[in-house]
mmCIF file of C-alpha atoms and ligand atoms in Angstrom:
data_model
loop_
_atom_site.group_PDB
_atom_site.id
_atom_site.type_symbol
_atom_site.label_atom_id
_atom_site.label_comp_id
_atom_site.label_asym_id
_atom_site.label_seq_id
_atom_site.Cartn_x
_atom_site.Cartn_y
_atom_site.Cartn_z
ATOM 1 C CA MET D 16 4.880 -19.449 14.618
ATOM 2 C CA GLU D 17 4.966 -16.808 17.735
ATOM 3 C CA THR D 18 2.037 -14.231 17.943
ATOM 4 C CA ILE D 19 3.911 -11.292 19.476
ATOM 5 C CA HIS D 20 2.212 -8.552 21.242
ATOM 6 C CA THR D 21 4.452 -6.307 23.242
ATOM 7 C CA ILE D 22 7.264 -3.944 21.522
ATOM 8 C CA GLU D 23 9.547 -5.174 24.049
ATOM 9 C CA TRP D 24 9.383 -8.620 23.297
ATOM 10 C CA MET D 25 9.438 -7.672 19.522
ATOM 11 C CA LYS D 26 12.651 -5.698 19.913
ATOM 12 C CA GLN D 27 14.434 -9.168 21.675
ATOM 13 C CA VAL D 28 13.079 -10.867 19.323
ATOM 14 C CA ALA D 29 14.547 -9.500 16.418
ATOM 15 C CA ARG D 30 17.319 -8.190 18.323
ATOM 16 C CA GLN D 31 18.792 -11.851 18.620
ATOM 17 C CA ALA D 32 18.035 -12.423 15.074
ATOM 18 C CA ARG D 33 20.388 -9.503 14.198
ATOM 19 C CA ALA D 34 23.045 -11.003 16.685
ATOM 20 C CA GLU D 35 22.860 -14.407 15.007
ATOM 21 C CA GLY D 36 23.695 -12.938 11.688
ATOM 22 C CA ARG D 37 20.304 -13.512 10.093
ATOM 23 C CA ARG D 38 18.194 -11.065 7.934
ATOM 24 C CA ALA D 39 14.887 -10.278 8.768
ATOM 25 C CA GLY D 40 12.071 -9.549 6.418
ATOM 26 C CA PHE D 41 8.963 -7.835 7.715
ATOM 27 C CA VAL D 42 5.737 -7.613 5.918
ATOM 28 C CA PRO D 43 3.114 -4.744 7.697
ATOM 29 C CA THR D 44 -0.157 -5.128 7.330
ATOM 30 C CA MET D 45 -3.704 -3.848 8.386
ATOM 31 C CA GLY D 46 -4.757 -7.280 8.178
ATOM 32 C CA ALA D 47 -8.059 -9.068 6.422
ATOM 33 C CA LEU D 48 -5.276 -10.770 4.493
ATOM 34 C CA HIS D 49 -5.564 -11.794 1.122
ATOM 35 C CA ALA D 50 -3.764 -12.906 -1.605
ATOM 36 C CA GLY D 51 -2.209 -9.717 -2.276
ATOM 37 C CA HIS D 52 -0.771 -9.523 1.504
ATOM 38 C CA LEU D 53 0.464 -12.921 0.995
ATOM 39 C CA SER D 54 2.341 -12.232 -2.230
ATOM 40 C CA LEU D 55 4.404 -10.116 -0.037
ATOM 41 C CA VAL D 56 5.085 -12.987 2.566
ATOM 42 C CA HIS D 57 6.388 -15.103 0.144
ATOM 43 C CA ALA D 58 8.565 -12.760 -1.424
ATOM 44 C CA ALA D 59 9.763 -12.142 2.193
ATOM 45 C CA LEU D 60 10.411 -15.283 2.519
ATOM 46 C CA ALA D 61 12.474 -16.060 -0.772
ATOM 47 C CA GLU D 62 14.698 -13.686 0.299
ATOM 48 C CA CYS D 63 14.720 -12.982 4.130
ATOM 49 C CA GLN D 64 15.376 -15.402 7.676
ATOM 50 C CA PRO D 65 13.104 -15.232 10.057
ATOM 51 C CA VAL D 66 9.915 -13.618 8.089
ATOM 52 C CA ILE D 67 8.122 -11.101 10.423
ATOM 53 C CA ALA D 68 4.689 -9.761 9.467
ATOM 54 C CA SER D 69 2.390 -7.283 11.635
ATOM 55 C CA ILE D 70 -1.032 -6.875 11.720
ATOM 56 C CA PHE D 71 -1.958 -3.320 13.129
ATOM 57 C CA VAL D 72 -5.232 -1.186 12.140
ATOM 58 C CA ASN D 73 -3.419 1.606 12.496
ATOM 59 C CA PRO D 74 -6.030 4.632 14.168
ATOM 60 C CA THR D 75 -3.956 7.751 13.021
ATOM 61 C CA GLN D 76 -4.072 7.100 9.243
ATOM 62 C CA PHE D 77 -8.133 6.874 9.065
ATOM 63 C CA GLY D 78 -9.800 10.343 9.073
ATOM 64 C CA PRO D 79 -12.658 11.192 11.690
ATOM 65 C CA SER D 80 -15.411 10.019 9.112
ATOM 66 C CA GLU D 81 -13.236 6.930 7.630
ATOM 67 C CA ASP D 82 -13.613 3.077 8.451
ATOM 68 C CA PHE D 83 -11.465 2.300 11.264
ATOM 69 C CA GLN D 84 -14.297 1.122 13.500
ATOM 70 C CA LYS D 85 -16.005 -1.295 10.909
ATOM 71 C CA TYR D 86 -12.184 -2.132 9.207
ATOM 72 C CA PRO D 87 -12.606 -6.069 9.340
ATOM 73 C CA ARG D 88 -10.096 -7.596 11.920
ATOM 74 C CA PRO D 89 -10.699 -11.565 11.383
ATOM 75 C CA LEU D 90 -7.130 -12.060 13.582
ATOM 76 C CA ASP D 91 -7.399 -16.197 13.962
ATOM 77 C CA ALA D 92 -7.716 -16.213 10.151
ATOM 78 C CA ASP D 93 -5.137 -14.076 9.670
ATOM 79 C CA SER D 94 -3.081 -15.607 12.023
ATOM 80 C CA ARG D 95 -3.614 -19.151 10.303
ATOM 81 C CA LYS D 96 -2.878 -17.691 6.845
ATOM 82 C CA LEU D 97 0.487 -16.747 7.939
ATOM 83 C CA GLU D 98 1.237 -19.425 9.614
ATOM 84 C CA ASP D 99 0.325 -21.962 6.709
ATOM 85 C CA ALA D 100 2.413 -19.280 4.593
ATOM 86 C CA GLY D 101 5.396 -19.923 6.902
ATOM 87 C CA VAL D 102 5.673 -16.896 9.086
ATOM 88 C CA ASP D 103 8.032 -17.314 11.782
ATOM 89 C CA TYR D 104 6.485 -13.979 13.924
ATOM 90 C CA LEU D 105 3.265 -12.036 13.900
ATOM 91 C CA PHE D 106 3.606 -8.701 15.993
ATOM 92 C CA SER D 107 0.175 -7.794 16.844
ATOM 93 C CA PRO D 108 0.392 -4.798 19.001
ATOM 94 C CA GLU D 109 -2.758 -3.254 20.997
ATOM 95 C CA PRO D 110 -3.363 0.759 19.644
ATOM 96 C CA ALA D 111 -2.412 1.647 23.537
ATOM 97 C CA GLU D 112 1.004 -0.051 22.807
ATOM 98 C CA ILE D 113 1.992 1.624 19.671
ATOM 99 C CA TYR D 114 0.482 5.180 21.096
ATOM 100 C CA PRO D 115 0.809 5.204 25.219
ATOM 101 C CA PRO D 116 -0.790 8.511 26.591
ATOM 102 C CA GLY D 117 1.292 11.252 25.998
ATOM 103 C CA PHE D 118 2.281 10.229 22.520
ATOM 104 C CA CYS D 119 3.114 13.484 20.489
ATOM 105 C CA THR D 120 6.054 12.463 17.912
ATOM 106 C CA TRP D 121 4.943 12.803 14.297
ATOM 107 C CA VAL D 122 6.864 11.544 10.673
ATOM 108 C CA ASN D 123 5.809 13.748 7.807
ATOM 109 C CA VAL D 124 7.314 13.270 3.881
ATOM 110 C CA GLU D 125 6.417 16.876 2.962
ATOM 111 C CA GLY D 126 5.208 17.621 -0.338
ATOM 112 C CA LEU D 127 4.520 13.679 -1.835
ATOM 113 C CA SER D 128 2.702 13.357 0.990
ATOM 114 C CA GLU D 129 0.074 16.064 0.313
ATOM 115 C CA ARG D 130 -0.835 15.156 -3.427
ATOM 116 C CA LEU D 131 -3.615 12.552 -4.867
ATOM 117 C CA GLU D 132 -4.532 10.343 -1.365
ATOM 118 C CA GLY D 133 -2.987 13.095 0.371
ATOM 119 C CA ARG D 134 -5.393 15.823 -0.713
ATOM 120 C CA ALA D 135 -8.496 12.970 -0.532
ATOM 121 C CA ARG D 136 -7.593 12.364 3.058
ATOM 122 C CA ARG D 137 -5.679 14.738 4.851
ATOM 123 C CA GLY D 138 -3.199 13.377 7.131
ATOM 124 C CA HIS D 139 -3.488 9.949 6.277
ATOM 125 C CA PHE D 140 -0.044 9.528 5.561
ATOM 126 C CA ARG D 141 1.634 11.162 8.308
ATOM 127 C CA GLY D 142 -0.392 8.648 10.347
ATOM 128 C CA VAL D 143 1.197 5.851 8.090
ATOM 129 C CA THR D 144 4.671 7.570 7.810
ATOM 130 C CA THR D 145 4.506 7.385 11.770
ATOM 131 C CA VAL D 146 3.408 4.190 12.098
ATOM 132 C CA VAL D 147 5.864 2.535 9.645
ATOM 133 C CA LEU D 148 8.706 4.518 11.199
ATOM 134 C CA LYS D 149 8.128 3.008 14.213
ATOM 135 C CA LEU D 150 7.643 -0.292 12.994
ATOM 136 C CA LEU D 151 10.852 -0.407 11.429
ATOM 137 C CA GLU D 152 12.409 0.826 14.552
ATOM 138 C CA ILE D 153 10.899 -2.107 16.826
ATOM 139 C CA VAL D 154 11.981 -4.589 13.880
ATOM 140 C CA GLN D 155 15.002 -3.286 12.129
ATOM 141 C CA PRO D 156 14.451 -5.298 9.300
ATOM 142 C CA ALA D 157 17.130 -5.916 6.513
ATOM 143 C CA ARG D 158 14.281 -5.764 3.968
ATOM 144 C CA ALA D 159 10.204 -4.530 4.090
ATOM 145 C CA PHE D 160 7.866 -5.464 1.752
ATOM 146 C CA PHE D 161 5.197 -3.474 0.149
ATOM 147 C CA GLY D 162 2.357 -3.711 -2.609
ATOM 148 C CA ARG D 163 2.384 -1.542 -5.161
ATOM 149 C CA LYS D 164 -1.278 -1.798 -5.033
ATOM 150 C CA ASP D 165 -0.573 1.456 -2.850
ATOM 151 C CA ALA D 166 1.806 3.192 -4.988
ATOM 152 C CA GLN D 167 2.310 6.741 -3.466
ATOM 153 C CA GLN D 168 2.153 4.830 -0.154
ATOM 154 C CA ALA D 169 5.019 3.079 -1.586
ATOM 155 C CA ARG D 170 7.165 6.146 -2.929
ATOM 156 C CA ILE D 171 6.557 8.318 0.607
ATOM 157 C CA ILE D 172 7.867 5.546 2.761
ATOM 158 C CA ARG D 173 10.956 4.935 0.076
ATOM 159 C CA GLN D 174 11.790 8.711 0.199
ATOM 160 C CA MET D 175 11.484 8.415 4.455
ATOM 161 C CA ALA D 176 13.486 5.975 4.538
ATOM 162 C CA ARG D 177 16.023 7.753 2.616
ATOM 163 C CA ASP D 178 15.488 10.945 4.124
ATOM 164 C CA LEU D 179 16.338 9.507 7.772
ATOM 165 C CA HIS D 180 19.249 6.731 6.633
ATOM 166 C CA LEU D 181 17.139 3.756 7.736
ATOM 167 C CA ASP D 182 19.314 0.681 7.344
ATOM 168 C CA THR D 183 15.826 -1.406 6.056
ATOM 169 C CA GLU D 184 15.707 -1.916 2.629
ATOM 170 C CA ILE D 185 12.374 -0.833 1.105
ATOM 171 C CA VAL D 186 10.971 -3.706 -1.213
ATOM 172 C CA VAL D 187 8.038 -2.910 -3.653
ATOM 173 C CA CYS D 188 5.913 -6.078 -4.892
ATOM 174 C CA PRO D 189 3.199 -6.339 -7.935
ATOM 175 C CA ILE D 190 -0.240 -5.840 -7.738
ATOM 176 C CA VAL D 191 -2.239 -9.086 -7.251
ATOM 177 C CA ARG D 192 -5.850 -9.064 -8.764
ATOM 178 C CA GLU D 193 -8.745 -10.730 -8.752
ATOM 179 C CA ALA D 194 -9.455 -13.246 -12.171
ATOM 180 C CA ASP D 195 -11.455 -10.328 -13.281
ATOM 181 C CA GLY D 196 -8.615 -7.639 -12.908
ATOM 182 C CA LEU D 197 -10.069 -6.022 -10.097
ATOM 183 C CA ALA D 198 -6.941 -5.420 -7.083
ATOM 184 C CA MET D 199 -7.094 -7.378 -3.869
ATOM 185 C CA SER D 200 -8.013 -5.264 -1.262
ATOM 186 C CA SER D 201 -9.958 -5.909 2.255
ATOM 187 C CA ARG D 202 -12.406 -3.211 1.532
ATOM 188 C CA ASN D 203 -13.520 -4.813 -1.253
ATOM 189 C CA ALA D 204 -15.549 -6.937 1.403
ATOM 190 C CA TYR D 205 -17.776 -4.217 1.682
ATOM 191 C CA LEU D 206 -18.956 -3.893 -1.851
ATOM 192 C CA SER D 207 -22.077 -6.007 -2.281
ATOM 193 C CA PRO D 208 -22.542 -8.445 -5.282
ATOM 194 C CA GLU D 209 -23.362 -5.250 -7.558
ATOM 195 C CA GLN D 210 -20.950 -2.928 -6.613
ATOM 196 C CA ARG D 211 -18.146 -5.362 -6.844
ATOM 197 C CA ARG D 212 -19.016 -6.170 -10.615
ATOM 198 C CA ALA D 213 -18.527 -2.205 -10.990
ATOM 199 C CA ALA D 214 -15.485 -2.132 -9.273
ATOM 200 C CA THR D 215 -13.780 -3.920 -12.216
ATOM 201 C CA ILE D 216 -14.110 -0.412 -14.282
ATOM 202 C CA LEU D 217 -11.486 0.479 -12.114
ATOM 203 C CA PHE D 218 -8.882 -2.305 -13.761
ATOM 204 C CA ARG D 219 -10.791 -1.677 -16.969
ATOM 205 C CA ALA D 220 -10.363 2.280 -17.506
ATOM 206 C CA LEU D 221 -6.256 1.231 -16.733
ATOM 207 C CA ASP D 222 -6.324 -1.749 -19.046
ATOM 208 C CA GLY D 223 -7.493 0.427 -21.834
ATOM 209 C CA ALA D 224 -4.918 3.163 -21.146
ATOM 210 C CA ARG D 225 -2.771 -0.014 -21.233
ATOM 211 C CA ALA D 226 -3.816 -1.083 -24.490
ATOM 212 C CA SER D 227 -3.716 2.805 -26.220
ATOM 213 C CA ILE D 228 -0.026 3.070 -25.044
ATOM 214 C CA ALA D 229 0.736 -0.307 -26.734
ATOM 215 C CA ARG D 230 -0.615 1.582 -29.608
ATOM 216 C CA GLY D 231 1.704 4.519 -29.285
ATOM 217 C CA GLU D 232 -0.556 7.206 -27.527
ATOM 218 C CA ARG D 233 2.030 9.810 -25.336
ATOM 219 C CA ASP D 234 0.017 12.477 -24.306
ATOM 220 C CA ALA D 235 -0.881 12.497 -20.897
ATOM 221 C CA LEU D 236 -4.366 14.232 -21.272
ATOM 222 C CA ARG D 237 -6.018 12.174 -23.876
ATOM 223 C CA LEU D 238 -5.145 9.203 -21.678
ATOM 224 C CA THR D 239 -6.801 10.379 -18.699
ATOM 225 C CA ALA D 240 -9.521 11.926 -20.666
ATOM 226 C CA ALA D 241 -10.206 8.254 -22.032
ATOM 227 C CA MET D 242 -9.691 7.057 -18.587
ATOM 228 C CA ARG D 243 -12.684 9.354 -17.138
ATOM 229 C CA GLU D 244 -14.895 8.373 -20.170
ATOM 230 C CA MET D 245 -14.656 5.091 -19.660
ATOM 231 C CA LEU D 246 -15.400 5.787 -15.957
ATOM 232 C CA ARG D 247 -18.689 7.364 -16.890
ATOM 233 C CA THR D 248 -20.270 4.422 -18.054
ATOM 234 C CA GLU D 249 -20.187 3.101 -14.898
ATOM 235 C CA PRO D 250 -23.517 4.627 -13.115
ATOM 236 C CA LEU D 251 -22.334 2.991 -9.513
ATOM 237 C CA ALA D 252 -18.618 4.707 -10.311
ATOM 238 C CA GLU D 253 -17.923 8.466 -8.832
ATOM 239 C CA PRO D 254 -14.353 8.920 -9.817
ATOM 240 C CA ASP D 255 -12.260 10.692 -6.837
ATOM 241 C CA TYR D 256 -9.124 11.349 -9.242
ATOM 242 C CA VAL D 257 -7.700 10.335 -12.368
ATOM 243 C CA GLU D 258 -4.318 11.523 -12.769
ATOM 244 C CA LEU D 259 -0.846 10.590 -14.745
ATOM 245 C CA VAL D 260 1.947 11.354 -12.455
ATOM 246 C CA ASP D 261 5.674 11.102 -13.128
ATOM 247 C CA ALA D 262 6.674 8.191 -10.693
ATOM 248 C CA GLU D 263 9.238 10.028 -8.479
ATOM 249 C CA THR D 264 7.766 13.246 -7.780
ATOM 250 C CA LEU D 265 3.972 12.514 -8.246
ATOM 251 C CA GLU D 266 3.632 15.246 -10.099
ATOM 252 C CA GLN D 267 1.397 15.640 -13.317
ATOM 253 C CA VAL D 268 3.257 15.269 -16.226
ATOM 254 C CA THR D 269 1.405 15.990 -19.983
ATOM 255 C CA ARG D 270 3.256 13.456 -22.243
ATOM 256 C CA LEU D 271 4.649 9.833 -20.985
ATOM 257 C CA ARG D 272 8.668 10.012 -20.079
ATOM 258 C CA GLY D 273 10.778 8.131 -17.572
ATOM 259 C CA ALA D 274 8.933 5.882 -15.260
ATOM 260 C CA CYS D 275 5.365 7.243 -15.073
ATOM 261 C CA LEU D 276 2.163 5.956 -13.104
ATOM 262 C CA ALA D 277 -1.587 6.521 -14.040
ATOM 263 C CA LEU D 278 -3.727 6.528 -10.744
ATOM 264 C CA LEU D 279 -7.112 6.212 -9.946
ATOM 265 C CA ALA D 280 -9.304 6.873 -6.690
ATOM 266 C CA VAL D 281 -13.038 5.884 -7.103
ATOM 267 C CA ARG D 282 -15.703 5.405 -4.794
ATOM 268 C CA ILE D 283 -18.709 2.902 -5.575
ATOM 269 C CA GLY D 284 -21.147 3.172 -2.926
ATOM 270 C CA ALA D 285 -19.172 4.332 0.200
ATOM 271 C CA THR D 286 -16.307 2.089 -0.256
ATOM 272 C CA ARG D 287 -13.260 4.016 -2.271
ATOM 273 C CA LEU D 288 -11.200 2.117 -4.552
ATOM 274 C CA ILE D 289 -7.591 3.005 -5.515
ATOM 275 C CA ASP D 290 -5.931 1.202 -8.431
ATOM 276 C CA ASN D 291 -2.803 2.064 -10.314
ATOM 277 C CA LEU D 292 -1.054 1.278 -13.899
ATOM 278 C CA LEU D 293 2.648 1.468 -13.909
ATOM 279 C CA ILE D 294 4.312 3.280 -17.281
ATOM 280 C CA GLU D 295 8.121 2.412 -17.690
ATOM 281 C CA GLU D 296 9.891 3.712 -20.926
ATOM 282 C CA ARG D 297 13.075 1.626 -21.675
ATOM 283 C CA GLU D 298 15.202 2.154 -24.712
ATOM 284 C CA GLY D 299 12.525 4.411 -25.616
ATOM 285 C CA VAL D 300 9.686 2.111 -25.800
ATOM 286 C CA PHE D 301 6.721 1.660 -23.229
ATOM 287 C CA LEU D 302 5.825 -0.820 -20.741
ATOM 288 C CA ALA D 303 2.918 -0.895 -18.571
ATOM 289 C CA THR D 304 1.882 -3.045 -15.727
ATOM 290 C CA LEU D 305 -1.291 -3.381 -14.212
HETATM 291 P P1 AMP A 6 -2.819 -2.895 3.753
HETATM 292 O O1 AMP A 6 -3.204 -3.968 4.943
HETATM 293 O O2 AMP A 6 -4.253 -2.896 3.005
HETATM 294 O O3 AMP A 6 -2.224 -1.827 5.207
HETATM 295 O O4 AMP A 6 -1.678 -3.358 3.350
HETATM 296 C C1 AMP A 6 -0.750 -3.769 3.446
HETATM 297 C C2 AMP A 6 0.453 -4.136 2.484
HETATM 298 O O5 AMP A 6 -0.362 -5.067 1.244
HETATM 299 C C3 AMP A 6 0.757 -3.208 2.120
HETATM 300 O O6 AMP A 6 1.793 -2.804 1.650
HETATM 301 C C4 AMP A 6 0.155 -3.057 0.546
HETATM 302 O O7 AMP A 6 0.305 -2.702 -0.802
HETATM 303 C C5 AMP A 6 -0.427 -4.740 0.297
HETATM 304 N N1 AMP A 6 -1.155 -5.260 -0.470
HETATM 305 C C6 AMP A 6 -2.406 -4.544 -0.439
HETATM 306 N N2 AMP A 6 -3.342 -5.120 -1.365
HETATM 307 C C7 AMP A 6 -2.341 -5.309 -2.310
HETATM 308 C C8 AMP A 6 -2.592 -6.566 -3.531
HETATM 309 N N3 AMP A 6 -3.787 -6.067 -4.463
HETATM 310 N N4 AMP A 6 -1.281 -6.865 -4.077
HETATM 311 C C9 AMP A 6 -0.437 -6.108 -3.724
HETATM 312 N N5 AMP A 6 0.317 -5.715 -2.722
HETATM 313 C C10 AMP A 6 -1.247 -5.731 -2.182
#
């Protein structure tokens, strides 16, 4: 695996691959890699050559009181994981390379970016879409791989790719979970052992909704009320939002129809965790996927 720090060299390598008719797969991350990130790498390796991963802790998607400074940056361990997985290139630029002095162009996906995570984290998605567009422009991959763990982010990036006529196909991969159901996240490392046990409440609330849907529940208000009730049983959990939305518009629904997402954001101590359940209607049958 070759590690690349500059935009110019990354462009050169990607351009060369395209000139050879190869279809690059791209996996953007902020590092502190876990099996969730590596599942995206494996999906890319199965379909693309070369596979390019990036590690960039993007300052513009963190709010002033968020964890940008203390976000984990175990670059050597991450680099080994990517190399062992079979990644061809790691792109790891410095913030000053991505945001040079005088930088003033932003990308904003209106509407979708203001709901849910966007309401709780003002400006967050503007930072995400801006950096993702920059990375896609530098690498110009045939496919870029994202996790459904960040379902709203994936939906917004798909919208951006459609609206800006990007040539990159956006691929959304399943959520990878710990044995007890907790969705893997770099931020899980912040949790104390007691908080780590409490954090399974997100999975348990969503799994309860999944079971109700399997029993025939279609009423969104009853489903969200039951999830809130489940969250209340965990004294360490402070819910931020519990919503059931249309998977396309991200607007609240009153009854399940088409594709929906049940989305949770919960604070455990100082750590904010998110998780979701995908609910899809197929020939009148609702299938809920954790
Ligand atoms: P991050 O490093 O948090 O920016 O995440 C980089 C990519 O990995 C994003 O597309 C995430 O949605 C994805 N990702 C993070 N956690 C998981 C997980 N548990 N399962 C699947 N994908 C994930």
